[in-house]
mmCIF file with all atom_site columns, C-alpha atoms in Angstrom:
data_model
loop_
_atom_site.group_PDB
_atom_site.id
_atom_site.type_symbol
_atom_site.label_atom_id
_atom_site.label_alt_id
_atom_site.label_comp_id
_atom_site.label_asym_id
_atom_site.label_entity_id
_atom_site.label_seq_id
_atom_site.pdbx_PDB_ins_code
_atom_site.Cartn_x
_atom_site.Cartn_y
_atom_site.Cartn_z
_atom_site.occupancy
_atom_site.B_iso_or_equiv
_atom_site.pdbx_formal_charge
_atom_site.auth_seq_id
_atom_site.auth_comp_id
_atom_site.auth_asym_id
_atom_site.auth_atom_id
_atom_site.pdbx_PDB_model_num
ATOM 1   C CA . GLY I 1 1   ? 0.000   0.000  0.000   1.00 65.00 ? 1251 GLY I CA 1
ATOM 2   C CA . ALA I 1 2   ? 2.975   2.384  -0.186  1.00 71.00 ? 1252 ALA I CA 1
ATOM 3   C CA . ALA I 1 3   ? 3.655   4.798  -3.024  1.00 70.00 ? 1253 ALA I CA 1
ATOM 4   C CA . PHE I 1 4   ? 6.890   6.572  -3.819  1.00 70.00 ? 1254 PHE I CA 1
ATOM 5   C CA . TYR I 1 5   ? 7.361   9.737  -5.813  1.00 69.00 ? 1255 TYR I CA 1
ATOM 6   C CA . VAL I 1 6   ? 10.580  10.413 -7.677  1.00 73.00 ? 1256 VAL I CA 1
ATOM 7   C CA . ARG I 1 7   ? 11.562  13.921 -8.725  1.00 74.00 ? 1257 ARG I CA 1
ATOM 8   C CA . LEU I 1 8   ? 14.064  14.080 -11.559 1.00 67.00 ? 1258 LEU I CA 1
ATOM 9   C CA . PRO I 1 9   ? 15.761  17.231 -12.801 1.00 68.00 ? 1259 PRO I CA 1
ATOM 10  C CA . ARG I 1 10  ? 14.780  18.322 -16.288 1.00 66.00 ? 1260 ARG I CA 1
ATOM 11  C CA . VAL I 1 11  ? 17.599  18.702 -18.805 1.00 61.00 ? 1261 VAL I CA 1
ATOM 12  C CA . LYS I 1 12  ? 17.179  22.031 -20.585 1.00 61.00 ? 1262 LYS I CA 1
ATOM 13  C CA . GLU I 1 13  ? 19.566  21.443 -23.480 1.00 60.00 ? 1263 GLU I CA 1
ATOM 14  C CA . PRO I 1 14  ? 22.051  18.767 -24.480 1.00 57.00 ? 1264 PRO I CA 1
ATOM 15  C CA . ILE I 1 15  ? 25.786  19.455 -24.334 1.00 54.00 ? 1265 ILE I CA 1
ATOM 16  C CA . ARG I 1 16  ? 27.984  18.915 -27.391 1.00 56.00 ? 1266 ARG I CA 1
ATOM 17  C CA . SER I 1 17  ? 30.968  16.659 -26.826 1.00 53.00 ? 1267 SER I CA 1
ATOM 18  C CA . VAL I 1 18  ? 34.404  17.190 -28.283 1.00 58.00 ? 1268 VAL I CA 1
ATOM 19  C CA . THR I 1 19  ? 33.432  14.892 -31.162 1.00 58.00 ? 1269 THR I CA 1
ATOM 20  C CA . GLY I 1 20  ? 30.423  17.047 -31.931 1.00 56.00 ? 1270 GLY I CA 1
ATOM 21  C CA . HIS I 1 21  ? 27.852  14.504 -30.777 1.00 56.00 ? 1271 HIS I CA 1
ATOM 22  C CA . ARG I 1 22  ? 25.148  15.758 -28.500 1.00 56.00 ? 1272 ARG I CA 1
ATOM 23  C CA . GLN I 1 23  ? 25.242  14.328 -25.001 1.00 52.00 ? 1273 GLN I CA 1
ATOM 24  C CA . PRO I 1 24  ? 22.798  15.011 -22.207 1.00 53.00 ? 1274 PRO I CA 1
ATOM 25  C CA . ARG I 1 25  ? 24.021  17.153 -19.370 1.00 51.00 ? 1275 ARG I CA 1
ATOM 26  C CA . GLU I 1 26  ? 24.858  15.214 -16.240 1.00 52.00 ? 1276 GLU I CA 1
ATOM 27  C CA . ALA I 1 27  ? 22.315  15.864 -13.548 1.00 52.00 ? 1277 ALA I CA 1
ATOM 28  C CA . ARG I 1 28  ? 23.993  16.971 -10.366 1.00 54.00 ? 1278 ARG I CA 1
ATOM 29  C CA . ARG I 1 29  ? 22.588  15.502 -7.213  1.00 55.00 ? 1279 ARG I CA 1
ATOM 30  C CA . PRO I 1 30  ? 21.818  18.288 -4.771  1.00 57.00 ? 1280 PRO I CA 1
ATOM 31  C CA . ALA I 1 31  ? 23.753  18.071 -1.534  1.00 56.00 ? 1281 ALA I CA 1
ATOM 32  C CA . GLU I 1 32  ? 21.722  16.636 1.310   1.00 60.00 ? 1282 GLU I CA 1
ATOM 33  C CA . PRO I 1 33  ? 21.120  19.203 4.016   1.00 60.00 ? 1283 PRO I CA 1
ATOM 34  C CA . PRO I 1 34  ? 22.993  18.330 7.200   1.00 61.00 ? 1284 PRO I CA 1
ATOM 35  C CA . PRO I 1 35  ? 20.767  17.217 10.073  1.00 57.00 ? 1285 PRO I CA 1
ATOM 36  C CA . ARG I 1 36  ? 20.246  19.539 13.003  1.00 68.00 ? 1286 ARG I CA 1
ATOM 37  C CA . ARG I 1 37  ? 21.784  16.679 14.960  1.00 84.00 ? 1287 ARG I CA 1
ATOM 38  C CA . GLN I 1 38  ? 22.247  12.993 14.340  1.00 93.00 ? 1288 GLN I CA 1
ATOM 39  C CA . LEU I 1 39  ? 19.219  11.027 15.526  1.00 95.00 ? 1289 LEU I CA 1
ATOM 40  C CA . ARG I 1 40  ? 18.860  7.373  16.490  1.00 97.00 ? 1290 ARG I CA 1
ATOM 41  C CA . VAL I 1 41  ? 15.588  6.377  14.866  1.00 97.00 ? 1291 VAL I CA 1
ATOM 42  C CA . LEU I 1 42  ? 13.567  3.268  15.652  1.00 98.00 ? 1292 LEU I CA 1
ATOM 43  C CA . LEU I 1 43  ? 11.702  2.396  12.458  1.00 97.00 ? 1293 LEU I CA 1
ATOM 44  C CA . ALA I 1 44  ? 8.971   -0.238 12.855  1.00 97.00 ? 1294 ALA I CA 1
ATOM 45  C CA . ASP I 1 45  ? 7.124   -1.449 9.755   1.00 96.00 ? 1295 ASP I CA 1
ATOM 46  C CA . ASP I 1 46  ? 6.405   -4.906 8.376   1.00 95.00 ? 1296 ASP I CA 1
ATOM 47  C CA . GLU I 1 47  ? 6.966   -3.804 4.746   1.00 94.00 ? 1297 GLU I CA 1
ATOM 48  C CA . ILE I 1 48  ? 10.644  -4.588 4.154   1.00 94.00 ? 1298 ILE I CA 1
ATOM 49  C CA . GLY I 1 49  ? 10.897  -2.502 0.982   1.00 94.00 ? 1299 GLY I CA 1
ATOM 50  C CA . LEU I 1 50  ? 9.515   0.579  2.692   1.00 93.00 ? 1300 LEU I CA 1
ATOM 51  C CA . ARG I 1 51  ? 11.795  0.081  5.706   1.00 94.00 ? 1301 ARG I CA 1
ATOM 52  C CA . ARG I 1 52  ? 14.849  -0.167 3.461   1.00 95.00 ? 1302 ARG I CA 1
ATOM 53  C CA . HIS I 1 53  ? 13.871  2.929  1.508   1.00 95.00 ? 1303 HIS I CA 1
ATOM 54  C CA . LEU I 1 54  ? 13.211  5.003  4.622   1.00 96.00 ? 1304 LEU I CA 1
ATOM 55  C CA . ARG I 1 55  ? 16.426  3.762  6.260   1.00 96.00 ? 1305 ARG I CA 1
ATOM 56  C CA . ARG I 1 56  ? 18.544  4.720  3.231   1.00 96.00 ? 1306 ARG I CA 1
ATOM 57  C CA . PHE I 1 57  ? 16.870  8.115  3.004   1.00 95.00 ? 1307 PHE I CA 1
ATOM 58  C CA . LEU I 1 58  ? 17.423  8.899  6.679   1.00 95.00 ? 1308 LEU I CA 1
ATOM 59  C CA . GLU I 1 59  ? 20.985  7.562  6.708   1.00 95.00 ? 1309 GLU I CA 1
ATOM 60  C CA . ARG I 1 60  ? 21.886  9.763  3.730   1.00 93.00 ? 1310 ARG I CA 1
ATOM 61  C CA . ARG I 1 61  ? 20.855  12.655 5.934   1.00 92.00 ? 1311 ARG I CA 1
ATOM 62  C CA . GLY I 1 62  ? 23.169  11.562 8.717   1.00 92.00 ? 1312 GLY I CA 1
ATOM 63  C CA . HIS I 1 63  ? 20.783  9.694  11.008  1.00 95.00 ? 1313 HIS I CA 1
ATOM 64  C CA . VAL I 1 64  ? 21.190  6.194  12.463  1.00 96.00 ? 1314 VAL I CA 1
ATOM 65  C CA . VAL I 1 65  ? 18.242  3.875  11.805  1.00 97.00 ? 1315 VAL I CA 1
ATOM 66  C CA . VAL I 1 66  ? 17.406  0.596  13.531  1.00 98.00 ? 1316 VAL I CA 1
ATOM 67  C CA . GLN I 1 67  ? 14.632  -1.411 11.894  1.00 97.00 ? 1317 GLN I CA 1
ATOM 68  C CA . ALA I 1 68  ? 12.017  -3.730 13.326  1.00 97.00 ? 1318 ALA I CA 1
ATOM 69  C CA . ALA I 1 69  ? 9.536   -5.875 11.392  1.00 96.00 ? 1319 ALA I CA 1
ATOM 70  C CA . ASP I 1 70  ? 6.920   -6.197 14.136  1.00 96.00 ? 1320 ASP I CA 1
ATOM 71  C CA . ALA I 1 71  ? 5.793   -4.660 17.406  1.00 96.00 ? 1321 ALA I CA 1
ATOM 72  C CA . ASP I 1 72  ? 7.478   -7.217 19.671  1.00 96.00 ? 1322 ASP I CA 1
ATOM 73  C CA . GLU I 1 73  ? 10.869  -6.766 17.999  1.00 97.00 ? 1323 GLU I CA 1
ATOM 74  C CA . ALA I 1 74  ? 10.522  -2.975 18.113  1.00 97.00 ? 1324 ALA I CA 1
ATOM 75  C CA . PHE I 1 75  ? 9.645   -2.933 21.809  1.00 97.00 ? 1325 PHE I CA 1
ATOM 76  C CA . ALA I 1 76  ? 12.528  -5.281 22.659  1.00 97.00 ? 1326 ALA I CA 1
ATOM 77  C CA . LEU I 1 77  ? 14.913  -2.960 20.811  1.00 97.00 ? 1327 LEU I CA 1
ATOM 78  C CA . ALA I 1 78  ? 13.493  0.112  22.561  1.00 97.00 ? 1328 ALA I CA 1
ATOM 79  C CA . ARG I 1 79  ? 13.976  -1.477 25.986  1.00 96.00 ? 1329 ARG I CA 1
ATOM 80  C CA . THR I 1 80  ? 17.629  -2.331 25.304  1.00 96.00 ? 1330 THR I CA 1
ATOM 81  C CA . GLN I 1 81  ? 18.874  0.567  23.162  1.00 95.00 ? 1331 GLN I CA 1
ATOM 82  C CA . PRO I 1 82  ? 18.535  4.341  23.375  1.00 96.00 ? 1332 PRO I CA 1
ATOM 83  C CA . PHE I 1 83  ? 16.494  6.023  20.633  1.00 97.00 ? 1333 PHE I CA 1
ATOM 84  C CA . ASP I 1 84  ? 15.758  9.679  20.037  1.00 97.00 ? 1334 ASP I CA 1
ATOM 85  C CA . VAL I 1 85  ? 12.543  9.040  18.087  1.00 97.00 ? 1335 VAL I CA 1
ATOM 86  C CA . ALA I 1 86  ? 10.339  6.190  16.881  1.00 97.00 ? 1336 ALA I CA 1
ATOM 87  C CA . LEU I 1 87  ? 8.365   5.952  13.646  1.00 96.00 ? 1337 LEU I CA 1
ATOM 88  C CA . VAL I 1 88  ? 5.787   3.167  13.733  1.00 95.00 ? 1338 VAL I CA 1
ATOM 89  C CA . ASP I 1 89  ? 3.393   1.750  11.151  1.00 93.00 ? 1339 ASP I CA 1
ATOM 90  C CA . ALA I 1 90  ? -0.158  1.467  12.462  1.00 88.00 ? 1340 ALA I CA 1
ATOM 91  C CA . ARG I 1 91  ? -0.907  -1.882 10.797  1.00 87.00 ? 1341 ARG I CA 1
ATOM 92  C CA . MET I 1 92  ? 1.787   -4.427 11.426  1.00 88.00 ? 1342 MET I CA 1
ATOM 93  C CA . PRO I 1 93  ? 2.090   -7.691 13.339  1.00 92.00 ? 1343 PRO I CA 1
ATOM 94  C CA . GLY I 1 94  ? 1.616   -7.023 17.023  1.00 91.00 ? 1344 GLY I CA 1
ATOM 95  C CA . ASP I 1 95  ? -0.444  -3.818 16.511  1.00 89.00 ? 1345 ASP I CA 1
ATOM 96  C CA . GLY I 1 96  ? 1.478   -0.619 15.846  1.00 89.00 ? 1346 GLY I CA 1
ATOM 97  C CA . LEU I 1 97  ? -0.906  1.497  17.926  1.00 89.00 ? 1347 LEU I CA 1
ATOM 98  C CA . ALA I 1 98  ? -0.396  -0.711 20.980  1.00 91.00 ? 1348 ALA I CA 1
ATOM 99  C CA . LEU I 1 99  ? 3.353   -0.475 20.354  1.00 94.00 ? 1349 LEU I CA 1
ATOM 100 C CA . LEU I 1 100 ? 3.187   3.325  20.380  1.00 91.00 ? 1350 LEU I CA 1
ATOM 101 C CA . GLU I 1 101 ? 1.516   3.245  23.776  1.00 91.00 ? 1351 GLU I CA 1
ATOM 102 C CA . LYS I 1 102 ? 4.272   0.961  25.103  1.00 95.00 ? 1352 LYS I CA 1
ATOM 103 C CA . LEU I 1 103 ? 7.004   3.128  23.602  1.00 95.00 ? 1353 LEU I CA 1
ATOM 104 C CA . GLU I 1 104 ? 5.498   6.193  25.270  1.00 92.00 ? 1354 GLU I CA 1
ATOM 105 C CA . SER I 1 105 ? 6.075   4.446  28.628  1.00 94.00 ? 1355 SER I CA 1
ATOM 106 C CA . ILE I 1 106 ? 9.845   4.541  28.001  1.00 95.00 ? 1356 ILE I CA 1
ATOM 107 C CA . PRO I 1 107 ? 11.061  7.872  29.438  1.00 94.00 ? 1357 PRO I CA 1
ATOM 108 C CA . ASN I 1 108 ? 13.406  8.900  26.608  1.00 92.00 ? 1358 ASN I CA 1
ATOM 109 C CA . LEU I 1 109 ? 10.697  8.192  23.969  1.00 95.00 ? 1359 LEU I CA 1
ATOM 110 C CA . ARG I 1 110 ? 7.800   9.902  25.742  1.00 94.00 ? 1360 ARG I CA 1
ATOM 111 C CA . GLY I 1 111 ? 6.437   12.469 23.296  1.00 93.00 ? 1361 GLY I CA 1
ATOM 112 C CA . ARG I 1 112 ? 8.900   11.353 20.622  1.00 96.00 ? 1362 ARG I CA 1
ATOM 113 C CA . THR I 1 113 ? 6.860   8.827  18.684  1.00 95.00 ? 1363 THR I CA 1
ATOM 114 C CA . ALA I 1 114 ? 4.981   9.180  15.425  1.00 94.00 ? 1364 ALA I CA 1
ATOM 115 C CA . LEU I 1 115 ? 2.591   6.998  13.488  1.00 90.00 ? 1365 LEU I CA 1
ATOM 116 C CA . MET I 1 116 ? 2.686   6.085  9.789   1.00 90.00 ? 1366 MET I CA 1
ATOM 117 C CA . THR I 1 117 ? -0.439  4.821  8.100   1.00 85.00 ? 1367 THR I CA 1
ATOM 118 C CA . GLY I 1 118 ? -1.841  4.154  4.689   1.00 76.00 ? 1368 GLY I CA 1
ATOM 119 C CA . ASP I 1 119 ? -5.250  3.337  6.117   1.00 72.00 ? 1369 ASP I CA 1
ATOM 120 C CA . LEU I 1 120 ? -6.926  6.436  7.532   1.00 63.00 ? 1370 LEU I CA 1
ATOM 121 C CA . GLY I 1 121 ? -10.330 4.842  6.992   1.00 60.00 ? 1371 GLY I CA 1
ATOM 122 C CA . ARG I 1 122 ? -9.744  2.106  9.576   1.00 67.00 ? 1372 ARG I CA 1
ATOM 123 C CA . ALA I 1 123 ? -11.516 2.815  12.874  1.00 64.00 ? 1373 ALA I CA 1
ATOM 124 C CA . ARG I 1 124 ? -8.541  1.665  14.988  1.00 62.00 ? 1374 ARG I CA 1
ATOM 125 C CA . THR I 1 125 ? -6.193  3.994  13.086  1.00 61.00 ? 1375 THR I CA 1
ATOM 126 C CA . ARG I 1 126 ? -8.562  6.948  13.479  1.00 66.00 ? 1376 ARG I CA 1
ATOM 127 C CA . GLN I 1 127 ? -8.730  6.153  17.188  1.00 68.00 ? 1377 GLN I CA 1
ATOM 128 C CA . GLY I 1 128 ? -4.924  6.327  17.413  1.00 65.00 ? 1378 GLY I CA 1
ATOM 129 C CA . ILE I 1 129 ? -4.796  9.603  15.514  1.00 67.00 ? 1379 ILE I CA 1
ATOM 130 C CA . ALA I 1 130 ? -7.500  11.072 17.745  1.00 65.00 ? 1380 ALA I CA 1
ATOM 131 C CA . THR I 1 131 ? -5.029  10.920 20.659  1.00 73.00 ? 1381 THR I CA 1
ATOM 132 C CA . GLY I 1 132 ? -3.211  13.843 19.048  1.00 74.00 ? 1382 GLY I CA 1
ATOM 133 C CA . ARG I 1 133 ? -0.075  11.837 18.329  1.00 82.00 ? 1383 ARG I CA 1
ATOM 134 C CA . PRO I 1 134 ? 1.805   13.059 15.238  1.00 90.00 ? 1384 PRO I CA 1
ATOM 135 C CA . TYR I 1 135 ? 1.277   10.948 12.134  1.00 87.00 ? 1385 TYR I CA 1
ATOM 136 C CA . LEU I 1 136 ? 2.239   10.662 8.488   1.00 89.00 ? 1386 LEU I CA 1
ATOM 137 C CA . SER I 1 137 ? -0.289  9.485  5.937   1.00 86.00 ? 1387 SER I CA 1
ATOM 138 C CA . LYS I 1 138 ? 1.212   7.207  3.276   1.00 86.00 ? 1388 LYS I CA 1
ATOM 139 C CA . PRO I 1 139 ? 2.325   8.190  0.752   1.00 88.00 ? 1389 PRO I CA 1
ATOM 140 C CA . PHE I 1 140 ? 4.087   11.060 2.482   1.00 89.00 ? 1390 PHE I CA 1
ATOM 141 C CA . ASP I 1 141 ? 6.735   13.568 1.531   1.00 91.00 ? 1391 ASP I CA 1
ATOM 142 C CA . MET I 1 142 ? 10.137  12.326 2.698   1.00 93.00 ? 1392 MET I CA 1
ATOM 143 C CA . ASP I 1 143 ? 11.327  15.796 3.684   1.00 92.00 ? 1393 ASP I CA 1
ATOM 144 C CA . GLU I 1 144 ? 8.159   16.173 5.764   1.00 93.00 ? 1394 GLU I CA 1
ATOM 145 C CA . MET I 1 145 ? 9.093   12.945 7.563   1.00 94.00 ? 1395 MET I CA 1
ATOM 146 C CA . VAL I 1 146 ? 12.577  14.261 8.331   1.00 93.00 ? 1396 VAL I CA 1
ATOM 147 C CA . ARG I 1 147 ? 11.168  17.551 9.631   1.00 92.00 ? 1397 ARG I CA 1
ATOM 148 C CA . LEU I 1 148 ? 8.713   15.673 11.863  1.00 93.00 ? 1398 LEU I CA 1
ATOM 149 C CA . LEU I 1 149 ? 11.426  13.412 13.330  1.00 94.00 ? 1399 LEU I CA 1
ATOM 150 C CA . GLU I 1 150 ? 13.794  16.316 13.924  1.00 92.00 ? 1400 GLU I CA 1
ATOM 151 C CA . THR I 1 151 ? 11.004  18.321 15.565  1.00 92.00 ? 1401 THR I CA 1
ATOM 152 C CA . LEU I 1 152 ? 10.050  15.425 17.822  1.00 93.00 ? 1402 LEU I CA 1
ATOM 153 C CA . ALA I 1 153 ? 13.658  15.007 18.910  1.00 93.00 ? 1403 ALA I CA 1
ATOM 154 C CA . SER I 1 154 ? 14.174  18.664 19.802  1.00 88.00 ? 1404 SER I CA 1
#
């Protein structure tokens, strides 16, 4: 249920090579903005492809990401390792909303958790959002995710 958006730079005009053949201009990758500070992020989602994508994105921005595939694994990690923030999928094995409640009982994560969901129509998800906890609705803007995590950690 996840969607990804890719933004590619538009080439205005091709460049002529020494041989006279036209070659497209090389697109320069914009430099990633440095993080306000490096965060240790607990990322809990049962979709392995999404976890990998989010991990790579956050690591390119200088953050450390630890992944969990279900609620039990995520809670075990949170009890044994320090995290600055946690990003949790609502629908995953073990119930992401119940996991958020458990994570909020850990002092260093209190007020530093956020929900991800692609299912805003589900009653249980709406119930979790009604608590006022920050959330991202899939598909979401990756820069918005970074801003949310950095805000939660500050």
